[in-house]
Every structure is written in structure tokens, then in C-alpha cells.
Tab-separated table of C-alpha atoms and ligand atoms in Angstrom:
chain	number	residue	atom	x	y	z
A	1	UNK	CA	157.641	110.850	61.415
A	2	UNK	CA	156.403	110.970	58.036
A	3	UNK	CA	154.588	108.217	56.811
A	4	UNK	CA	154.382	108.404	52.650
A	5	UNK	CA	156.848	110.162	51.172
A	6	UNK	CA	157.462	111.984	47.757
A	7	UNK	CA	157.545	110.077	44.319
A	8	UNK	CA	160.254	110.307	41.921
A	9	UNK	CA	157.771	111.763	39.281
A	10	UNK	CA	158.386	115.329	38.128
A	11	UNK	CA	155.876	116.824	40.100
A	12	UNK	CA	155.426	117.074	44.156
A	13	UNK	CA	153.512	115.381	45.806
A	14	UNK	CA	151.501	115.665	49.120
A	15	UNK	CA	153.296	114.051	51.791
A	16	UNK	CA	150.870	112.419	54.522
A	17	UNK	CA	152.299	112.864	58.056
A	18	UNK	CA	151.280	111.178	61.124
A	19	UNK	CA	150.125	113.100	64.712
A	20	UNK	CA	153.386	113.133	66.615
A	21	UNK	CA	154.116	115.737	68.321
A	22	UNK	CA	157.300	116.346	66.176
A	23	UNK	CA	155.340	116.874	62.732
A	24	UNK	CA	152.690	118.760	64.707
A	25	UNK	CA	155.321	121.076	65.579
A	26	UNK	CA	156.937	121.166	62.418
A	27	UNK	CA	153.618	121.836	60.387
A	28	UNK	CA	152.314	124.712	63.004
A	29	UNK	CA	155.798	126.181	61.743
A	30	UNK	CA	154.684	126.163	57.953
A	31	UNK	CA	151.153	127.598	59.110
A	32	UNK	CA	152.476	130.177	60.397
A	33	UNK	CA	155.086	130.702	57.828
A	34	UNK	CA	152.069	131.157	55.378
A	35	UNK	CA	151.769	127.650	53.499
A	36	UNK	CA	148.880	125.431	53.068
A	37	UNK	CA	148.321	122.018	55.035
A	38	UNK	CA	145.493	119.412	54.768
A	39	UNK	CA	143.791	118.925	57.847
A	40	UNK	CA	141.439	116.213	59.798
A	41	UNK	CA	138.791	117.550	61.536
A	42	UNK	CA	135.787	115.224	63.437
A	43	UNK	CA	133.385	116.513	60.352
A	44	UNK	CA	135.338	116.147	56.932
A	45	UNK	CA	138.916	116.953	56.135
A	46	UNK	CA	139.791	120.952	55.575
A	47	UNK	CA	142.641	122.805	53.654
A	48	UNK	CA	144.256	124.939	56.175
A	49	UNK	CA	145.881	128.118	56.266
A	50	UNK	CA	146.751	131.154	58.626
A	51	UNK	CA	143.075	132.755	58.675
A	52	UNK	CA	144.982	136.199	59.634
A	53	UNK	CA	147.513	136.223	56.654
A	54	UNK	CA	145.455	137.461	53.464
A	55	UNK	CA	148.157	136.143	50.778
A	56	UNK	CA	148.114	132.363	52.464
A	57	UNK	CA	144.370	132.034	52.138
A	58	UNK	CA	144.468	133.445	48.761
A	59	UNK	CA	146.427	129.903	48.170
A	60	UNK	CA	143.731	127.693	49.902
A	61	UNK	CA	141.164	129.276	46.269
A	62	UNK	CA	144.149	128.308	44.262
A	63	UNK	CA	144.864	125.302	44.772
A	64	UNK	CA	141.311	123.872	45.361
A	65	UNK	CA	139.966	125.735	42.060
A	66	UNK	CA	137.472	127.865	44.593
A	67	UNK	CA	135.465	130.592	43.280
A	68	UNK	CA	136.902	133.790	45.362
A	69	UNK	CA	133.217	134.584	46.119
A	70	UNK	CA	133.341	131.312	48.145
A	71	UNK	CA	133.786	132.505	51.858
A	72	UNK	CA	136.155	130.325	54.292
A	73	UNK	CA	135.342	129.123	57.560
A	74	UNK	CA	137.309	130.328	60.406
A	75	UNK	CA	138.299	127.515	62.600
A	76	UNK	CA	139.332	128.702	66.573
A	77	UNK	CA	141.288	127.030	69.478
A	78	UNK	CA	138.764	128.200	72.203
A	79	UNK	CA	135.660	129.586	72.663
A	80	UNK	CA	137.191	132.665	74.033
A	81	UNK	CA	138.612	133.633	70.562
A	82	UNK	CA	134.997	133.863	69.213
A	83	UNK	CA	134.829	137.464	70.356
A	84	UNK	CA	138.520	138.168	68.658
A	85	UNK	CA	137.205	137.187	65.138
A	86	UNK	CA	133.910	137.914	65.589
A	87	UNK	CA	130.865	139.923	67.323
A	88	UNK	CA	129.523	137.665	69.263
A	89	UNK	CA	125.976	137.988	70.831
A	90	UNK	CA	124.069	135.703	73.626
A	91	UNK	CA	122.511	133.339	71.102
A	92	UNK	CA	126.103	132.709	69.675
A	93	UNK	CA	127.191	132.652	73.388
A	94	UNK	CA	124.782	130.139	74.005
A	95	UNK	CA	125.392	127.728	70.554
A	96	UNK	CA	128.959	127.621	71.762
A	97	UNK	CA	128.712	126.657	75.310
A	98	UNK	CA	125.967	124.008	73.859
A	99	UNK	CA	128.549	122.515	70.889
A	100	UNK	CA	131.610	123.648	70.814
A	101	UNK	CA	133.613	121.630	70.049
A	102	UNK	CA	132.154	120.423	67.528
A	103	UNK	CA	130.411	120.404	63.725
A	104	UNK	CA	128.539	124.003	64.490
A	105	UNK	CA	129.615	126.843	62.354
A	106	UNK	CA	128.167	130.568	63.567
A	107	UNK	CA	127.333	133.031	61.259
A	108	UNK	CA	128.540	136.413	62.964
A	109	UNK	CA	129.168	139.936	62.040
A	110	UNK	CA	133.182	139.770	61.275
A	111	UNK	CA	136.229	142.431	63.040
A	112	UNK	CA	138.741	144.195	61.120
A	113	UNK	CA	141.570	141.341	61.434
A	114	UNK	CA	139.694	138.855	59.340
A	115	UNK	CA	141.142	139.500	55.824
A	116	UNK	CA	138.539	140.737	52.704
A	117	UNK	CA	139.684	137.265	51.198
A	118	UNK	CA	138.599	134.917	53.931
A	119	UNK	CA	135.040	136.283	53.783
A	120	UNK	CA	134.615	137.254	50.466
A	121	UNK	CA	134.638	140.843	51.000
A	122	UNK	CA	131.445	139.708	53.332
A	123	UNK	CA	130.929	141.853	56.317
A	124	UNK	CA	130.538	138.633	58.460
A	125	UNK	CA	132.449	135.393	59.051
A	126	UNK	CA	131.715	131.577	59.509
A	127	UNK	CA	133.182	130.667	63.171
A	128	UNK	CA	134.219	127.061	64.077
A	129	UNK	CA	135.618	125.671	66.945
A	130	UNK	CA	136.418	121.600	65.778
A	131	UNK	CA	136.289	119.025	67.696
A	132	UNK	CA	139.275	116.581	66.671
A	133	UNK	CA	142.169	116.383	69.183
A	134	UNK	CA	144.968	116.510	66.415
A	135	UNK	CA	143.627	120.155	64.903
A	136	UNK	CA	143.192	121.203	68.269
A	137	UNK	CA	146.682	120.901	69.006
A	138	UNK	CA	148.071	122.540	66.207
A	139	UNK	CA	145.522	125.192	66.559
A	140	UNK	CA	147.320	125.807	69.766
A	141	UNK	CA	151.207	125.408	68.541
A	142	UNK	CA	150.004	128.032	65.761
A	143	UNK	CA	148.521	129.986	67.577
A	144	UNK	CA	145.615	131.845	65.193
A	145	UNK	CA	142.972	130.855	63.735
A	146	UNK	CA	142.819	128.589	60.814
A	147	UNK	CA	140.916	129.407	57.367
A	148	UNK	CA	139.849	125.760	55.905
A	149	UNK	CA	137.356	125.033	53.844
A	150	UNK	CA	137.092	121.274	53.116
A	151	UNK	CA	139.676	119.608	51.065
A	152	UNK	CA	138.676	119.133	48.112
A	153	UNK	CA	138.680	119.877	44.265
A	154	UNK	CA	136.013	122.115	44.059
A	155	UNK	CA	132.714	120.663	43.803
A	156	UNK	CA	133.772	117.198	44.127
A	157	UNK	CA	132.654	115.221	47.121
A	158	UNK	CA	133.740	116.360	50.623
A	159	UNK	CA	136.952	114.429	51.720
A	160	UNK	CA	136.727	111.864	55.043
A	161	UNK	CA	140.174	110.124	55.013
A	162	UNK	CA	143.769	111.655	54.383
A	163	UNK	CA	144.392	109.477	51.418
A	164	UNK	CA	140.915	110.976	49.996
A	165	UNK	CA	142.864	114.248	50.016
A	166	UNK	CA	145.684	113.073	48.482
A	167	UNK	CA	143.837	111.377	45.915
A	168	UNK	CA	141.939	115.149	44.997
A	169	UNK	CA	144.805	117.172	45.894
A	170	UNK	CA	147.428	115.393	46.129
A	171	UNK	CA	149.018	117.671	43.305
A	172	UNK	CA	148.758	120.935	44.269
A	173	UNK	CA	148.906	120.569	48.267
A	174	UNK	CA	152.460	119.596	50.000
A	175	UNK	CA	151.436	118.517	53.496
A	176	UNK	CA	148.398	116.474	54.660
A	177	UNK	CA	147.864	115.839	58.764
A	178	UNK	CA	146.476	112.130	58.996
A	179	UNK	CA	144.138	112.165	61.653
A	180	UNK	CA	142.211	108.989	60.851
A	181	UNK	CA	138.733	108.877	59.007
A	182	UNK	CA	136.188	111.572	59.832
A	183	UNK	CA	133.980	110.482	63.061
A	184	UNK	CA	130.850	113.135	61.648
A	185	UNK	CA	131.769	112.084	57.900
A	186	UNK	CA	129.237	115.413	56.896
A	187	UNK	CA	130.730	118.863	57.357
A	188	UNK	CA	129.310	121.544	60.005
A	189	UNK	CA	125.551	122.965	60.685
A	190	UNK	CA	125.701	126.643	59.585
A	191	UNK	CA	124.031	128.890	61.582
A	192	UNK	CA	123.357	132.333	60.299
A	193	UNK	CA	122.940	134.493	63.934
A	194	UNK	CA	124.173	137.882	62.341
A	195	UNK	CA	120.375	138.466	64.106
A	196	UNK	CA	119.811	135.865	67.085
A	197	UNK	CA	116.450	137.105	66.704
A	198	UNK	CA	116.176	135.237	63.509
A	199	UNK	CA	118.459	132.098	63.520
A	200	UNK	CA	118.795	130.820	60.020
A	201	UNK	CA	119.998	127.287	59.023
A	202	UNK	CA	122.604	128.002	55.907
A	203	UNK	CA	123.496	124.189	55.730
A	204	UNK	CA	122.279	121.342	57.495
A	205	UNK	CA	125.161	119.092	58.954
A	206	UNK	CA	126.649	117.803	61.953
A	207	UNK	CA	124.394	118.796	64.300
A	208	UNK	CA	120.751	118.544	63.823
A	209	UNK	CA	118.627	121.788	63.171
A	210	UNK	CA	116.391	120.528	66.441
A	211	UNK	CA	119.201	120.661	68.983
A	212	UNK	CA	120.115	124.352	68.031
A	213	UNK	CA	116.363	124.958	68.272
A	214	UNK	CA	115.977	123.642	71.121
A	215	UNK	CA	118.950	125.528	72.720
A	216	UNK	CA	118.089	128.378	71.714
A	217	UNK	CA	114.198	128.242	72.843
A	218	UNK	CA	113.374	128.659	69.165
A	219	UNK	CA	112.916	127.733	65.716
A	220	UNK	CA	115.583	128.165	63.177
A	221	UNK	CA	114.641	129.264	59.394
A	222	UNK	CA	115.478	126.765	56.510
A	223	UNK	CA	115.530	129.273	53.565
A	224	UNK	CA	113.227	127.645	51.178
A	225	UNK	CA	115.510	128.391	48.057
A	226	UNK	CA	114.951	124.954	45.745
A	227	UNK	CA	117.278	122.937	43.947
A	228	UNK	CA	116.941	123.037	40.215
A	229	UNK	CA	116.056	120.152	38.824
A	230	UNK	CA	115.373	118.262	41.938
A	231	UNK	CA	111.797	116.282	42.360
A	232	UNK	CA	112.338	117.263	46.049
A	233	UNK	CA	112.042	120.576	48.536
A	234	UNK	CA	115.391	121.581	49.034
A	235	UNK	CA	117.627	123.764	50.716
A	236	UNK	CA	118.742	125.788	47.794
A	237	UNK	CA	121.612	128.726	47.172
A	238	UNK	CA	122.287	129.612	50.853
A	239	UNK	CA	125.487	130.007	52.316
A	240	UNK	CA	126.913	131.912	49.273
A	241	UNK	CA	128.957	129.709	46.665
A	242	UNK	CA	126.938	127.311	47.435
A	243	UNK	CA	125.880	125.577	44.310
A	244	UNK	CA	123.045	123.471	43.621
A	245	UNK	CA	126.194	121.062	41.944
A	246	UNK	CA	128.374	120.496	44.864
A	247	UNK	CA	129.681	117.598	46.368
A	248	UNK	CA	129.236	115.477	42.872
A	249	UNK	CA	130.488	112.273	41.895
A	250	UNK	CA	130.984	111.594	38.093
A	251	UNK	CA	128.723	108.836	37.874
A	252	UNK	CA	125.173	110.137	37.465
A	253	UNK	CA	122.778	109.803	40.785
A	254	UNK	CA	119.603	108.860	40.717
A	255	UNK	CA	117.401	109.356	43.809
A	256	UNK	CA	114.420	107.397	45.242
A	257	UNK	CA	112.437	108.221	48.564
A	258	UNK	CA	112.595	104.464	48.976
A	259	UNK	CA	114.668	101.616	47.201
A	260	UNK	CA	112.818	98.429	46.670
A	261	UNK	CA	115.391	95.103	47.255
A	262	UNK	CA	112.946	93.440	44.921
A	263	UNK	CA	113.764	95.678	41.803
A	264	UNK	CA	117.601	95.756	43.336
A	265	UNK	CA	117.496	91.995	43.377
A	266	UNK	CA	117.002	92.022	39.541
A	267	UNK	CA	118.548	94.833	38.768
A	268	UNK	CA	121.694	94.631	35.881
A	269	UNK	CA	124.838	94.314	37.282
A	270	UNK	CA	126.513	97.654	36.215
A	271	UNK	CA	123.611	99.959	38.636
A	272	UNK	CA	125.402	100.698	42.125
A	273	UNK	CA	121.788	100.866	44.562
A	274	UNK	CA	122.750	102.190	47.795
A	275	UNK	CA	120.555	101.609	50.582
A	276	UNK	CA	120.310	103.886	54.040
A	277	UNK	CA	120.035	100.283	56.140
A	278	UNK	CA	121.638	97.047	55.724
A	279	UNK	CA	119.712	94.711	53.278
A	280	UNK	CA	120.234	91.002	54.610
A	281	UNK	CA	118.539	88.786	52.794
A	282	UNK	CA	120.409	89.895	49.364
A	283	UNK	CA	124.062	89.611	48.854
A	284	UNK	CA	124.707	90.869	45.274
A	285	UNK	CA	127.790	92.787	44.741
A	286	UNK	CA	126.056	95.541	43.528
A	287	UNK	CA	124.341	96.389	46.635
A	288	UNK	CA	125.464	98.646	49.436
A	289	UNK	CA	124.439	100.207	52.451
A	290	UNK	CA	125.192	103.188	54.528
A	291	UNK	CA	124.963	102.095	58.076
A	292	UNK	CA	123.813	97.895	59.539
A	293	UNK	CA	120.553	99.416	61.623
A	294	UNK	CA	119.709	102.384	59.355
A	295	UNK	CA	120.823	104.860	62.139
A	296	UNK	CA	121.535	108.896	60.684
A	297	UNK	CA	124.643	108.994	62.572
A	298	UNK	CA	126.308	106.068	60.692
A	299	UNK	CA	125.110	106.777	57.452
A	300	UNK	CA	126.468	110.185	57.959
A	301	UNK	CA	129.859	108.828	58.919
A	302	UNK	CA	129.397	106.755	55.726
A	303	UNK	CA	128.411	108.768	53.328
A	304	UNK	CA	130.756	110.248	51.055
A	305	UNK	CA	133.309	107.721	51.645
A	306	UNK	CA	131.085	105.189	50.031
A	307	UNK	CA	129.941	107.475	47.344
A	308	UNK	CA	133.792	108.132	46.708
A	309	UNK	CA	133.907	103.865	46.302
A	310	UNK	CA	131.685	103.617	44.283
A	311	UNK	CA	132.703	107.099	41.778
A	312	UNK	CA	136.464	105.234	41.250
A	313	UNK	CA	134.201	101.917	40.088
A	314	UNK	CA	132.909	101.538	36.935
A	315	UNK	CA	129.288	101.965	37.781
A	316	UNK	CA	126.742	103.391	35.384
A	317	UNK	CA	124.607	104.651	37.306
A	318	UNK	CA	124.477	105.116	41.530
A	319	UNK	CA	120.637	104.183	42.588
A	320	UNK	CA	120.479	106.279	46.245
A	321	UNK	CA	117.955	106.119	48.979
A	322	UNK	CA	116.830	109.606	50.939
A	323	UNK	CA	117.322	108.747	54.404
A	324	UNK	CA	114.112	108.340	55.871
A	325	UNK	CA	114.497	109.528	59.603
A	326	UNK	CA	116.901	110.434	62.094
A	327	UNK	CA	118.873	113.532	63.462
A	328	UNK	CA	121.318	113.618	60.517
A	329	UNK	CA	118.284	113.032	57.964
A	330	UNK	CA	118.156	116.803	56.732
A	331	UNK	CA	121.927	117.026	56.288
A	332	UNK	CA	122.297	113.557	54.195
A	333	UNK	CA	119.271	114.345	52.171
A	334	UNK	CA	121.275	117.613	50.745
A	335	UNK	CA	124.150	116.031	50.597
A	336	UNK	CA	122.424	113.769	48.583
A	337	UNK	CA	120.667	115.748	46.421
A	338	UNK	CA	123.615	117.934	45.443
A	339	UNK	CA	125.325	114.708	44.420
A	340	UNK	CA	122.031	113.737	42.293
A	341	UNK	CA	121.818	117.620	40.937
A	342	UNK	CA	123.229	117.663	37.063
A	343	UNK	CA	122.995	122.152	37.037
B	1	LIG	O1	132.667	120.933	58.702
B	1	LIG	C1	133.002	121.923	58.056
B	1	LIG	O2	132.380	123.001	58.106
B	1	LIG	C2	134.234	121.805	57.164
B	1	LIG	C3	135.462	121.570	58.053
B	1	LIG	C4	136.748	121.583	57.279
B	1	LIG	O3	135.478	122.516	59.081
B	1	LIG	N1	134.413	122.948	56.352
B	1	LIG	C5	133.624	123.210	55.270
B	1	LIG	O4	134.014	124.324	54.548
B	1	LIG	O5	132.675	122.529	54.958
B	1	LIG	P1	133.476	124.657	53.093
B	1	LIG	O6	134.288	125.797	52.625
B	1	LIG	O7	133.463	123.449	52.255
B	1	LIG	O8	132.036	125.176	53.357
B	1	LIG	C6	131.896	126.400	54.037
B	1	LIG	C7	130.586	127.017	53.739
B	1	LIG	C8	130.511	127.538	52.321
B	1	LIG	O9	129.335	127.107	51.697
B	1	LIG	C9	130.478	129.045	52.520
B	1	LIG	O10	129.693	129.659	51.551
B	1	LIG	C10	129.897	129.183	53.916
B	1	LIG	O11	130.440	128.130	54.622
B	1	LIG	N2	130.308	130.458	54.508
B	1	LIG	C11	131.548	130.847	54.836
B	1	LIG	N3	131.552	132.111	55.287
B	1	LIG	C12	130.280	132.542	55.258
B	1	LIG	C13	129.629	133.766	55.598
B	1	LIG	N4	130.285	134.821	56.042
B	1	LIG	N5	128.285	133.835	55.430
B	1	LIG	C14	127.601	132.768	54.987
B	1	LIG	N6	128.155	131.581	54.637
B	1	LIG	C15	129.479	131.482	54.772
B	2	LIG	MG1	133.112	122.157	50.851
């Protein structure tokens, strides 16, 4: 049953419920009754609502302050339902069979049932299928697809744990699905395959821009829109809404290619330096790490949780390393930079 209940304060508050089969079935009933509820998914938590019912996704903009020219993604029970929301063609075909489930989000030309609101009046729509067992099964007891961005305030960091959400949220959301922290921890590759001719990458993530490559038999575009005011090359404005700002913590970010434990080692107490790898031979409370061995994956999984730690501190500045390597590199590096971007 439920876990955390209501306050006595004046305002409601989320409640956080637990997996049983009794809440899932309860919560499937408010879906498809039109209201709003937080769920997990195996990339970052989303803010769910009934992606065929126009007025309940006009509620997921409200209540995370979301520009309406922000398109949703359309999350999906099966891979069979691609062709309901979507045209599909053999490169999609393909992607899915490769990833699905999982953090992969296609690109497609949209059909008529997909409400103006859930694309932004776009003419195509963002296609999920997730991987975690929980939303799968009240995908099914819905029955439709789910509109869900992720849930948070817009432009803060992306959440990875339900009490992240009800920390952001918490105030304009009733019902949050606890599904444990995020195994991904970065939200969903975007693929743009509107022509499978010419795959685009819209957003590094999940899955690395290689794998799709190599599925399909060949390369995928990076945009080369830059960041404003970032030293580095970028992926810019490309899925639209999209801001350079997204995903930013209040304390300012400064980036380095590499972090240097000597400077750390001496650095004053109120700098936050976060390194990709663990650092062993210093054990100063003001530095962190991402993941023991330095591996993508685990700095992924990492990632904003950490950078939400260290934002409810009282840090003056966050010192962050680029990751160096691995098959999640691309997708922490913009995550990263976002966080670092002040436009
Ligand atoms: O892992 C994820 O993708 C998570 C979980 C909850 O599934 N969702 C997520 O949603 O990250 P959100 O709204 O934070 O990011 C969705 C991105 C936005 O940047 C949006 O612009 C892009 O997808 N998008 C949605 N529809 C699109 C479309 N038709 N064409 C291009 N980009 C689109
Ligand atoms: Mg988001």
C-alpha cells in the first residue's frame, strides 16, 4: 500500500506508492481517468499521462512549468504499438528489435491519434518503449500509451529516485510510482529516422550513438549546433526545447577536460571537485567521484543524483571532470555541459 502519506500542511502533497499490484491497479485507473502520475523508468523518472487524451497532457506542461513548444515522448507497451502511434519504416523496425526495451527514443512521422499537444503541433512524435518492469505493467493495466517527459521542474536536473520527484514536484503532482533508483541514471538516445536514410542523433543518452550505427550499417549525424558559451564542441539546440540551460543545478559548474588531485588536494574547502573515477589516495570531504573504476555506465547511473547532492549542499562552486572515454561518454559530456551552461 502506500508508503508516505499526505502532510497536514495546507497544500497536497505527492504521495509515493510502492509496486503492488493493488496501487498499480489503482493508479492505471487515474491514468486513464486523465490525471498525472510520476513514473520510474530504467533511464530517469517521467511525469505520466494518457498520451491519447489532449486535456491530461496539457497538465504534464502545467505542472512541470514546460514550454508548450516542448514535445513529449510517447512511451508504448510493445513494439507492435509503434506502427499505431507512428509510421514506422525498416530502420525504425530494425532500432526496435535491436533495443527495445530500453533508453532508445525514435523520431517518426506521427498518426492522427497523437494529440497537437503531445508533439507540439510537430508532424512527428518521439516513440519509447521503457525498459523498467513496474511501467511496463501499468502500461499494460492502462492500456495506451503514456506521454512523460522526465519529472522535473523545468530545466532543473533530470530526476533518478522517487523522493527526487517529490522533492521538485512534490507540490503540484499527487501520485509518484516508486520504482527504485534509475538503473541508466541519463534519459534516452534520440534518434531522428523521419528519413532512415539520414539517421540523426537529437540527444545522446542511454544507448551509445555506435550501437545504433552499427545496427543500422551506418553512421548517424550529430548536428553540430554549439553550446553558447561553452569552451567545448557541443551538441547544441536539437530536439526542439532543448535549451543550451537544461538540466542545471544552482551552484555554478565549472568544467575541466581533466581534474588534477594535486590542485583538489589543496583546494578550499567550500569547491565540490567531482571526479569521473575514484581518487584513492585523497580522502577530503570535498571530493567525489562518479563511478570506483571510471566506467561510463556507472558514472551515468551516478550522475545527476550526485550533482542533485551536492546542489542541496552549500558548495560554491562544483569543479566537474568530462568523462574521458566510454560508451556513455557523449551523453555525460552534454549532460554536463548543460549543467556548466549559464545562457
Ligand atoms: O529517457 C527518457 O527519454 C525520459 C524518460 C522519462 O522516458 N524522458 C525524457 O523526456 O527525457 P524529456 O521530455 O525530458 O525529453 C524529451 C526530449 C525533448 O528534448 C523533446 O524536445 C524531444 O524529446 N522530442 C519530443 N518529441 C520530439 C519530436 N517530435 N521531434 C524531436 N524531438 C522531440
Ligand atoms: Mg527532461
Amino acid at each position: 500500500m502506500k508508503r508516505a502519506s499526505r502532510t497536514g500542511g495546507r497544500r497536497p502533497v505527492a504521495s509515493v506508492y510502492r509496486g503492488t499490484p493493488r496501487n498499480l491497479a489503482m493508479l492505471a485507473r487515474l491514468l486513464r481517468e486523465g490525471d498525472l502520475v510520476a513514473v520510474p523508468t530504467e533511464t530517469v523518472y517521467g511525469l505520466a499521462a494518457d498520451a491519447l487524451n489532449a486535456r491530461a497532457c496539457r497538465r504534464i506542461f502545467e505542472a512541470k512549468g514546460r514550454p508548450a513548444a516542448d514535445p513529449l515522448i510517447v512511451h508504448i507497451q510493445s513494439i507492435r504499438e509503434l506502427e499505431l502511434v507512428a509510421e514506422a519504416n525498416p530502420a525504425a523496425r530494425r532500432l526496435a528489435s535491436a533495443f527495445w526495451p530500453g533508453p532508445l527514443t525514435l523520431v517518426l512521422p506521427k498518426k492522427p491519434v497523437i494529440p497537437d499537444v503531445v508533439t507540439a503541433g510537430r508532424s512527428s512524435v518521439a516513440v519509447r518503449m521503457p525498459a523498467h518492469p513496474l511501467l511496463r505493467r501499468l502500461l499494460k493495466l492502462a492500456a495506451r500509451p503514456l506521454a512523460a517527459p522526465s519529472a522535473n521542474p523545468f530545466g532543473y536536473l533530470s530526476p533518478t529516485t522517487a523522493e527526487h520527484v517529490r522533492h521538485g514536484l512534490g507540490l503540484k503532482i499527487r501520485h509518484i510510482l516508486d520504482g527504485g533508483p534509475a538503473r541508466i541514471g541519463i534519459e534516452s538516445t534520440i534518434v531522428d529516422l523521419r528519413n532512415p536514410e539520414k539517421p540523426r542523433l537529437l540527444r545522446p543518452g542511454g544507448i551509445s550513438r555506435a550501437s545504433i550505427a552499427r545496427v543500422l550499417g551506418r553512421t548517424v549525424a550529430v548536428p553540430t549546433v554549439r553550446l553558447r558559451s561553452v569552451a567545448h564542441r557541443g551538441v547544441g539546440q536539437l530536439a526542439p526545447g532543448q535549451l543550451a540551460r537544461h538540466y542545471s543545478p544552482h551552484t555554478p559548474i565549472v568544467l575541466h577536460r581533466r581534474l588534477s588531485l594535486a590542485a583538489a588536494s589543496k583546494s578550499p574547502l567550500d569547491e565540490a571537485w567531482l571526479f569521473i573515477r575514484k581518487q584513492l589516495k585523497y580522502n577530503r570531504k570535498n571530493i567525489f567521484w562518479l563511478d570506483r573504476t571510471g566506467d561510463s555506465r556507472g558514472a551515468a547511473r551516478r550522475l545527476f543524483s550526485l550533482l542533485q547532492r551536492l546542489d542541496e549542499g552549500t558548495w560554491r562552486v562544483i569543479h566537474a571532470e568530462l568523462a574521458p572515454d566510454g560508451a556513455l561518454a557523449e551523453a555525460i559530456n552534454d549532460r554536463l555541459r548543460r549543467a556548466a551552461s549559464r545562457d
